[in-house]
Amino acid sequence: MKKRLTAAAVALLIALVSAGCKKESDQAHDPRLLLGFSQIGTESAWRIGNTVDIEEQAENYGVSLMLENANQKQENQIAAIRRFIAYKVDVIAFSPIVEDGWDNVLAEAENAGIPVVLVDRDINTDNPELITCKIGADFYSEGVMAGEYLIRKADSLGLDHINIVEITGTANSTPMMQRQAGFFDTISGDERMNVLESIDGDFLKSRGAECMRYLLDTYGDSIDAVFSHNDEMTIGAIPEIEEAGYKPGSDIIIISIDGGQDAIDILKEGRINCVVECTPKLGKALMETALKLKSGETVDEVIHPQEQVFSDEQDTSLIAPRGY
Ligand code: AHR
C-alpha cells in the first residue's frame, strides 16, 4: 500500500511539474512586450555594439524584438516604422539617421496609439508630443569635453596657436550638430584656437581617410590638431597622417569620440590623445522604458547615460576593456 501511494504521488508530481514546465515555456513564447526597433545601419563599431546591446537586453527583459537595419537610409527607416505600425507592435523605437523628415510617419504611429521612443539621436519636429522619451548621449557635452581637453593640452604644451581640422559625422545628424556646437562654443573664447576647415566624414572609416588625405594635401604642416566626431573616422585618418610623415599624438593632437576598444588601444599606444566616451549601451534603459509604457506608467522624457573622458592625462593602462 505504502509503495502504491508513493508511486501515485510520484506520478502526480511528474504531472504537476510537466504542467508547470509547459506553462513556463508557453510564457517564453508569449512575450510581455513586442518592440519594433529601427537601427540606422552598421557604419561603426559603436553602432554594432549598440545593436548587440539592444538584442541582449531584449532577451534579458523577456521582450520580443523586431529589429530592422536601415542600411544608412532614412527611407528604409520610415518603411520599417510603417511595418511596425501594421504589425501593431506595443512600442516603436528608432535611431534617426538625420533630424528632419519624420513628422508624417510619427503622426501615423500616434494615430495607431503606439508610443515612440528615440534611441541615440534626436529629431527636429514641430510636434514634440510625437515622442514619449529620448534615450541617448548628451552630444553637446561630448563636444564641450573635447574642446576642454584641447584647451588643457594647449596649456600643458605651452602652445600659443593651434590650427584645428574637424572631421564631422553625418550632416544633419544630432551627434554631428551637437558635438560641433559644444566644441566650437568651448574653444571660441580661446584666441589660440583657429579652425582651418570642417569636413563631412559621414561617421565612416573610409571617409575619415579620404578627408584626412585632402586636409593634409591642403594644409600640410599647418595642422596642429584633428577633432574627429567618431572613432571610425579617426581610425581611418591616422594611417594617412603617418603616411604623410607626421606622428599622430605628438606632431598632431588627435581627439576622437566614442571609446570603442580599437580607439582605446591606439590611445594606449600614444597615437590618439583623447577619446570622449559615447556609450552604445542604451538597451537596458530602452527595455525598462518600453515596459513602463506598455503598463501605462509615466516615463522620463530624457535619459542621458553617464560618460567620461579617456586621455593621455591619465594612466591609460588602467582603462578597463570596453566591450565594443
Ligand atoms: O550617434 C552616435 C554616433 O553614431 C557614434 O558616435 C558613431 O560612431 C555612430 O555611428
Tab-separated table of C-alpha atoms and ligand atoms in Angstrom:
chain	number	residue	atom	x	y	z
A	1	MET	CA	0.000	0.000	0.000
A	2	LYS	CA	2.773	2.351	1.013
A	3	LYS	CA	4.585	1.578	-2.239
A	4	ARG	CA	1.471	2.228	-4.412
A	5	LEU	CA	0.826	5.571	-2.678
A	6	THR	CA	4.392	6.659	-3.299
A	7	ALA	CA	4.124	5.739	-6.968
A	8	ALA	CA	0.871	7.660	-7.254
A	9	ALA	CA	2.437	10.625	-5.530
A	10	VAL	CA	5.402	10.492	-7.912
A	11	ALA	CA	3.069	10.277	-10.904
A	12	LEU	CA	1.130	13.247	-9.577
A	13	LEU	CA	4.355	15.171	-9.010
A	14	ILE	CA	5.566	14.456	-12.549
A	15	ALA	CA	2.223	15.626	-13.925
A	16	LEU	CA	2.385	18.821	-11.867
A	17	VAL	CA	5.985	19.532	-12.820
A	18	SER	CA	5.343	18.972	-16.510
A	19	ALA	CA	2.250	21.179	-16.354
A	20	GLY	CA	4.382	23.845	-14.678
A	21	CYS	CA	7.131	23.456	-17.285
A	22	LYS	CA	4.631	23.714	-20.104
A	23	LYS	CA	3.219	26.867	-18.630
A	24	GLU	CA	6.686	28.404	-18.273
A	25	SER	CA	7.726	27.589	-21.832
A	26	ASP	CA	4.384	28.937	-23.094
A	27	GLN	CA	5.182	32.158	-21.271
A	28	ALA	CA	8.552	32.322	-23.002
A	29	HIS	CA	6.681	32.414	-26.322
A	30	ASP	CA	4.172	34.896	-25.010
A	31	PRO	CA	6.322	37.996	-24.529
A	32	ARG	CA	5.362	40.721	-22.182
A	33	LEU	CA	6.049	43.236	-24.897
A	34	LEU	CA	6.594	43.474	-28.655
A	35	LEU	CA	9.117	46.184	-29.501
A	36	GLY	CA	9.886	47.347	-33.040
A	37	PHE	CA	13.343	48.905	-33.363
A	38	SER	CA	14.761	50.527	-36.497
A	39	GLN	CA	18.553	50.726	-36.367
A	40	ILE	CA	20.478	53.117	-38.640
A	41	GLY	CA	22.945	50.595	-40.040
A	42	THR	CA	26.394	49.164	-39.322
A	43	GLU	CA	28.608	52.173	-40.025
A	44	SER	CA	30.765	51.841	-36.904
A	45	ALA	CA	31.894	49.595	-34.065
A	46	TRP	CA	29.710	51.846	-31.908
A	47	ARG	CA	26.619	51.053	-33.978
A	48	ILE	CA	27.307	47.317	-33.974
A	49	GLY	CA	27.862	47.421	-30.184
A	50	ASN	CA	24.586	49.306	-29.800
A	51	THR	CA	22.657	46.697	-31.809
A	52	VAL	CA	24.189	43.810	-29.855
A	53	ASP	CA	23.405	45.517	-26.549
A	54	ILE	CA	19.754	46.079	-27.532
A	55	GLU	CA	19.400	42.435	-28.619
A	56	GLU	CA	20.963	41.167	-25.385
A	57	GLN	CA	18.861	43.397	-23.163
A	58	ALA	CA	15.669	42.437	-25.014
A	59	GLU	CA	16.459	38.841	-24.164
A	60	ASN	CA	17.267	39.713	-20.525
A	61	TYR	CA	13.951	41.504	-20.100
A	62	GLY	CA	11.857	38.929	-21.980
A	63	VAL	CA	10.998	41.478	-24.658
A	64	SER	CA	10.222	40.254	-28.175
A	65	LEU	CA	12.249	42.417	-30.548
A	66	MET	CA	11.517	43.181	-34.204
A	67	LEU	CA	14.846	44.629	-35.304
A	68	GLU	CA	15.314	46.223	-38.726
A	69	ASN	CA	18.617	47.501	-40.133
A	70	ALA	CA	18.082	50.541	-42.398
A	71	ASN	CA	21.483	50.347	-44.082
A	72	GLN	CA	22.088	54.078	-43.653
A	73	LYS	CA	18.889	55.150	-45.468
A	74	GLN	CA	16.142	57.285	-43.951
A	75	GLU	CA	13.549	55.878	-46.381
A	76	ASN	CA	14.291	52.369	-45.052
A	77	GLN	CA	13.690	53.602	-41.506
A	78	ILE	CA	10.367	55.171	-42.496
A	79	ALA	CA	9.306	51.926	-44.214
A	80	ALA	CA	10.332	49.931	-41.111
A	81	ILE	CA	8.260	52.174	-38.834
A	82	ARG	CA	5.259	51.667	-41.146
A	83	ARG	CA	5.740	47.892	-40.916
A	84	PHE	CA	5.860	48.124	-37.099
A	85	ILE	CA	2.568	50.035	-37.168
A	86	ALA	CA	0.958	47.461	-39.489
A	87	TYR	CA	2.214	44.703	-37.195
A	88	LYS	CA	0.656	46.513	-34.182
A	89	VAL	CA	3.775	46.398	-32.009
A	90	ASP	CA	3.396	47.705	-28.451
A	91	VAL	CA	6.213	50.268	-28.693
A	92	ILE	CA	8.281	51.674	-31.580
A	93	ALA	CA	11.887	52.740	-31.061
A	94	PHE	CA	14.319	54.079	-33.633
A	95	SER	CA	17.682	55.827	-34.001
A	96	PRO	CA	17.012	58.540	-36.582
A	97	ILE	CA	19.856	58.856	-39.066
A	98	VAL	CA	19.101	62.571	-39.559
A	99	GLU	CA	16.901	65.013	-37.660
A	100	ASP	CA	14.434	66.184	-40.317
A	101	GLY	CA	11.584	64.456	-42.103
A	102	TRP	CA	9.861	62.258	-39.508
A	103	ASP	CA	6.608	64.044	-38.700
A	104	ASN	CA	4.330	62.208	-41.169
A	105	VAL	CA	5.281	58.681	-40.176
A	106	LEU	CA	5.281	59.563	-36.473
A	107	ALA	CA	1.788	61.016	-36.818
A	108	GLU	CA	0.756	57.632	-38.251
A	109	ALA	CA	2.200	55.925	-35.152
A	110	GLU	CA	0.353	58.390	-32.924
A	111	ASN	CA	-2.945	57.709	-34.754
A	112	ALA	CA	-2.376	53.985	-34.222
A	113	GLY	CA	-1.866	54.663	-30.488
A	114	ILE	CA	1.710	53.322	-30.475
A	115	PRO	CA	4.224	55.218	-28.303
A	116	VAL	CA	7.574	56.098	-29.898
A	117	VAL	CA	10.966	56.209	-28.176
A	118	LEU	CA	14.045	57.831	-29.701
A	119	VAL	CA	17.272	55.937	-29.160
A	120	ASP	CA	20.711	57.561	-29.530
A	121	ARG	CA	19.727	60.521	-31.764
A	122	ASP	CA	17.114	63.255	-31.784
A	123	ILE	CA	14.661	64.608	-34.373
A	124	ASN	CA	13.554	68.051	-35.411
A	125	THR	CA	9.776	68.364	-35.111
A	126	ASP	CA	7.060	70.977	-34.588
A	127	ASN	CA	5.154	68.413	-32.559
A	128	PRO	CA	7.252	67.126	-29.625
A	129	GLU	CA	4.217	65.111	-28.451
A	130	LEU	CA	5.048	62.566	-31.150
A	131	ILE	CA	7.902	61.302	-28.961
A	132	THR	CA	7.442	59.893	-25.474
A	133	CYS	CA	11.076	59.529	-24.452
A	134	LYS	CA	14.623	60.156	-25.712
A	135	ILE	CA	17.391	57.806	-24.591
A	136	GLY	CA	20.876	58.817	-25.669
A	137	ALA	CA	24.072	60.693	-25.026
A	138	ASP	CA	24.375	64.396	-24.381
A	139	PHE	CA	26.294	65.066	-27.594
A	140	TYR	CA	26.735	68.771	-26.800
A	141	SER	CA	28.590	67.861	-23.590
A	142	GLU	CA	30.778	65.480	-25.571
A	143	GLY	CA	31.827	68.393	-27.818
A	144	VAL	CA	32.447	70.535	-24.732
A	145	MET	CA	34.640	67.818	-23.195
A	146	ALA	CA	36.631	67.546	-26.436
A	147	GLY	CA	37.156	71.330	-26.509
A	148	GLU	CA	38.123	71.464	-22.839
A	149	TYR	CA	40.707	68.737	-23.387
A	150	LEU	CA	42.251	70.716	-26.271
A	151	ILE	CA	42.496	73.836	-24.127
A	152	ARG	CA	44.212	71.861	-21.331
A	153	LYS	CA	46.574	70.293	-23.885
A	154	ALA	CA	47.490	73.706	-25.296
A	155	ASP	CA	48.177	74.911	-21.755
A	156	SER	CA	50.338	71.918	-20.875
A	157	LEU	CA	52.379	72.211	-24.095
A	158	GLY	CA	52.612	75.985	-23.787
A	159	LEU	CA	51.208	76.493	-27.304
A	160	ASP	CA	50.166	79.967	-28.376
A	161	HIS	CA	48.383	78.961	-31.599
A	162	ILE	CA	46.528	75.801	-32.629
A	163	ASN	CA	45.254	75.130	-36.143
A	164	ILE	CA	42.417	72.625	-35.967
A	165	VAL	CA	40.773	70.492	-38.628
A	166	GLU	CA	37.409	68.952	-37.844
A	167	ILE	CA	36.116	65.737	-39.448
A	168	THR	CA	32.389	65.729	-38.752
A	169	GLY	CA	29.761	62.983	-38.585
A	170	THR	CA	26.768	62.608	-40.918
A	171	ALA	CA	25.390	66.011	-41.959
A	172	ASN	CA	22.113	66.970	-40.225
A	173	SER	CA	22.509	64.212	-37.616
A	174	THR	CA	22.200	65.100	-33.937
A	175	PRO	CA	25.712	63.999	-32.896
A	176	MET	CA	27.259	65.947	-35.769
A	177	MET	CA	25.445	69.190	-34.974
A	178	GLN	CA	25.666	68.952	-31.190
A	179	ARG	CA	29.299	67.826	-30.990
A	180	GLN	CA	30.323	70.639	-33.296
A	181	ALA	CA	28.307	73.198	-31.336
A	182	GLY	CA	29.728	72.058	-27.980
A	183	PHE	CA	33.288	72.049	-29.313
A	184	PHE	CA	33.035	75.445	-31.039
A	185	ASP	CA	31.311	77.097	-28.064
A	186	THR	CA	34.123	75.862	-25.819
A	187	ILE	CA	37.105	76.858	-27.926
A	188	SER	CA	35.695	80.082	-29.355
A	189	GLY	CA	36.635	82.068	-26.245
A	190	ASP	CA	40.274	80.998	-26.557
A	191	GLU	CA	42.150	83.145	-29.049
A	192	ARG	CA	44.823	80.473	-29.603
A	193	MET	CA	42.266	78.256	-31.350
A	194	ASN	CA	41.769	78.506	-35.118
A	195	VAL	CA	39.603	76.114	-37.136
A	196	LEU	CA	41.083	75.675	-40.622
A	197	GLU	CA	38.227	73.590	-42.016
A	198	SER	CA	35.335	71.298	-41.069
A	199	ILE	CA	34.667	68.454	-43.473
A	200	ASP	CA	31.935	65.792	-43.608
A	201	GLY	CA	33.278	62.302	-42.886
A	202	ASP	CA	29.806	60.692	-42.510
A	203	PHE	CA	30.981	58.659	-39.458
A	204	LEU	CA	32.739	56.235	-41.852
A	205	LYS	CA	36.324	54.948	-41.682
A	206	SER	CA	36.815	55.224	-45.461
A	207	ARG	CA	35.586	58.831	-45.443
A	208	GLY	CA	37.815	59.613	-42.450
A	209	ALA	CA	40.803	58.503	-44.529
A	210	GLU	CA	39.692	60.479	-47.606
A	211	CYS	CA	39.028	63.617	-45.579
A	212	MET	CA	42.392	63.414	-43.833
A	213	ARG	CA	44.224	62.938	-47.143
A	214	TYR	CA	42.510	66.034	-48.518
A	215	LEU	CA	43.226	68.043	-45.351
A	216	LEU	CA	46.922	67.058	-45.376
A	217	ASP	CA	47.207	67.924	-49.080
A	218	THR	CA	45.553	71.283	-48.457
A	219	TYR	CA	47.071	72.399	-45.143
A	220	GLY	CA	50.106	70.105	-44.698
A	221	ASP	CA	52.395	71.273	-41.945
A	222	SER	CA	49.919	73.801	-40.562
A	223	ILE	CA	47.645	71.210	-38.949
A	224	ASP	CA	48.157	71.066	-35.169
A	225	ALA	CA	45.046	69.179	-34.090
A	226	VAL	CA	42.331	66.901	-35.509
A	227	PHE	CA	38.893	66.797	-33.914
A	228	SER	CA	37.112	63.756	-35.327
A	229	HIS	CA	33.469	63.108	-34.434
A	230	ASN	CA	33.888	59.335	-34.055
A	231	ASP	CA	36.459	56.584	-33.627
A	232	GLU	CA	35.786	55.057	-37.015
A	233	MET	CA	36.843	58.217	-38.885
A	234	THR	CA	39.797	58.682	-36.527
A	235	ILE	CA	40.985	55.144	-37.239
A	236	GLY	CA	40.692	55.907	-40.963
A	237	ALA	CA	42.606	59.204	-40.606
A	238	ILE	CA	45.594	58.015	-38.555
A	239	PRO	CA	47.375	55.933	-41.248
A	240	GLU	CA	47.036	58.909	-43.633
A	241	ILE	CA	48.790	61.154	-41.113
A	242	GLU	CA	51.560	58.583	-40.706
A	243	GLU	CA	51.949	58.136	-44.441
A	244	ALA	CA	52.316	61.895	-44.805
A	245	GLY	CA	55.270	61.684	-42.396
A	246	TYR	CA	53.693	63.013	-39.188
A	247	LYS	CA	53.339	61.331	-35.811
A	248	PRO	CA	49.705	61.305	-34.629
A	249	GLY	CA	49.584	62.009	-30.911
A	250	SER	CA	52.755	64.109	-30.902
A	251	ASP	CA	53.127	66.107	-34.173
A	252	ILE	CA	49.353	66.356	-34.432
A	253	ILE	CA	46.955	66.230	-31.456
A	254	ILE	CA	44.195	63.690	-32.099
A	255	ILE	CA	40.806	63.919	-30.378
A	256	SER	CA	38.107	61.325	-31.024
A	257	ILE	CA	34.656	60.397	-29.718
A	258	ASP	CA	33.076	57.007	-28.844
A	259	GLY	CA	35.592	54.997	-26.795
A	260	GLY	CA	35.486	51.675	-28.626
A	261	GLN	CA	38.237	49.155	-27.870
A	262	ASP	CA	40.231	49.810	-31.064
A	263	ALA	CA	40.484	53.539	-30.370
A	264	ILE	CA	41.348	52.947	-26.716
A	265	ASP	CA	44.167	50.603	-27.806
A	266	ILE	CA	45.513	53.351	-30.088
A	267	LEU	CA	45.213	55.849	-27.219
A	268	LYS	CA	47.299	53.476	-25.087
A	269	GLU	CA	49.947	53.457	-27.859
A	270	GLY	CA	50.044	57.272	-27.741
A	271	ARG	CA	48.722	57.761	-31.301
A	272	ILE	CA	45.438	59.272	-30.080
A	273	ASN	CA	45.499	61.883	-27.297
A	274	CYS	CA	41.918	61.960	-26.131
A	275	VAL	CA	38.755	59.888	-26.588
A	276	VAL	CA	35.481	61.257	-25.249
A	277	GLU	CA	33.179	58.405	-24.336
A	278	CYS	CA	29.831	57.915	-26.069
A	279	THR	CA	28.350	54.714	-24.728
A	280	PRO	CA	26.327	52.473	-27.056
A	281	LYS	CA	24.870	50.623	-24.061
A	282	LEU	CA	21.356	52.017	-24.227
A	283	GLY	CA	19.468	48.714	-24.286
A	284	LYS	CA	18.689	48.451	-20.564
A	285	ALA	CA	17.119	51.923	-20.414
A	286	LEU	CA	15.190	51.166	-23.617
A	287	MET	CA	13.698	47.907	-22.299
A	288	GLU	CA	12.775	49.444	-18.945
A	289	THR	CA	11.141	52.418	-20.664
A	290	ALA	CA	9.225	50.263	-23.155
A	291	LEU	CA	7.921	48.001	-20.367
A	292	LYS	CA	6.755	51.015	-18.386
A	293	LEU	CA	4.975	52.408	-21.447
A	294	LYS	CA	3.211	49.110	-22.016
A	295	SER	CA	1.966	49.065	-18.439
A	296	GLY	CA	0.800	52.676	-18.660
A	297	GLU	CA	3.410	54.131	-16.296
A	298	THR	CA	4.939	57.562	-16.897
A	299	VAL	CA	8.497	57.626	-18.194
A	300	ASP	CA	11.342	60.150	-18.091
A	301	GLU	CA	11.304	62.463	-21.104
A	302	VAL	CA	15.077	62.343	-21.497
A	303	ILE	CA	17.585	59.743	-20.302
A	304	HIS	CA	21.307	60.547	-20.696
A	305	PRO	CA	23.903	57.908	-19.775
A	306	GLN	CA	26.948	58.958	-17.707
A	307	GLU	CA	30.036	59.463	-19.876
A	308	GLN	CA	33.725	60.131	-19.277
A	309	VAL	CA	36.919	61.260	-20.975
A	310	PHE	CA	39.882	58.945	-21.654
A	311	SER	CA	43.137	60.762	-22.393
A	312	ASP	CA	46.905	60.940	-22.133
A	313	GLU	CA	46.348	62.902	-18.908
A	314	GLN	CA	45.671	59.610	-17.098
A	315	ASP	CA	47.324	56.203	-16.707
A	316	THR	CA	45.720	54.626	-19.785
A	317	SER	CA	46.869	51.115	-18.774
A	318	LEU	CA	44.114	51.237	-16.149
A	319	ILE	CA	41.284	51.622	-18.668
A	320	ALA	CA	39.107	48.515	-18.417
A	321	PRO	CA	38.108	46.526	-21.537
A	322	ARG	CA	35.358	48.390	-23.286
A	323	GLY	CA	33.207	45.550	-24.605
A	324	TYR	CA	32.561	47.145	-28.012
B	1	AHR	O1	25.002	58.544	-32.931
B	1	AHR	C1	26.159	58.056	-32.338
B	1	AHR	C2	27.266	58.038	-33.348
B	1	AHR	O2	26.874	57.242	-34.439
B	1	AHR	C3	28.569	57.447	-32.876
B	1	AHR	O3	29.456	58.392	-32.374
B	1	AHR	C4	29.091	56.935	-34.162
B	1	AHR	O4	30.229	56.128	-34.048
B	1	AHR	C5	27.890	56.305	-34.708
B	1	AHR	O5	27.977	55.840	-35.957
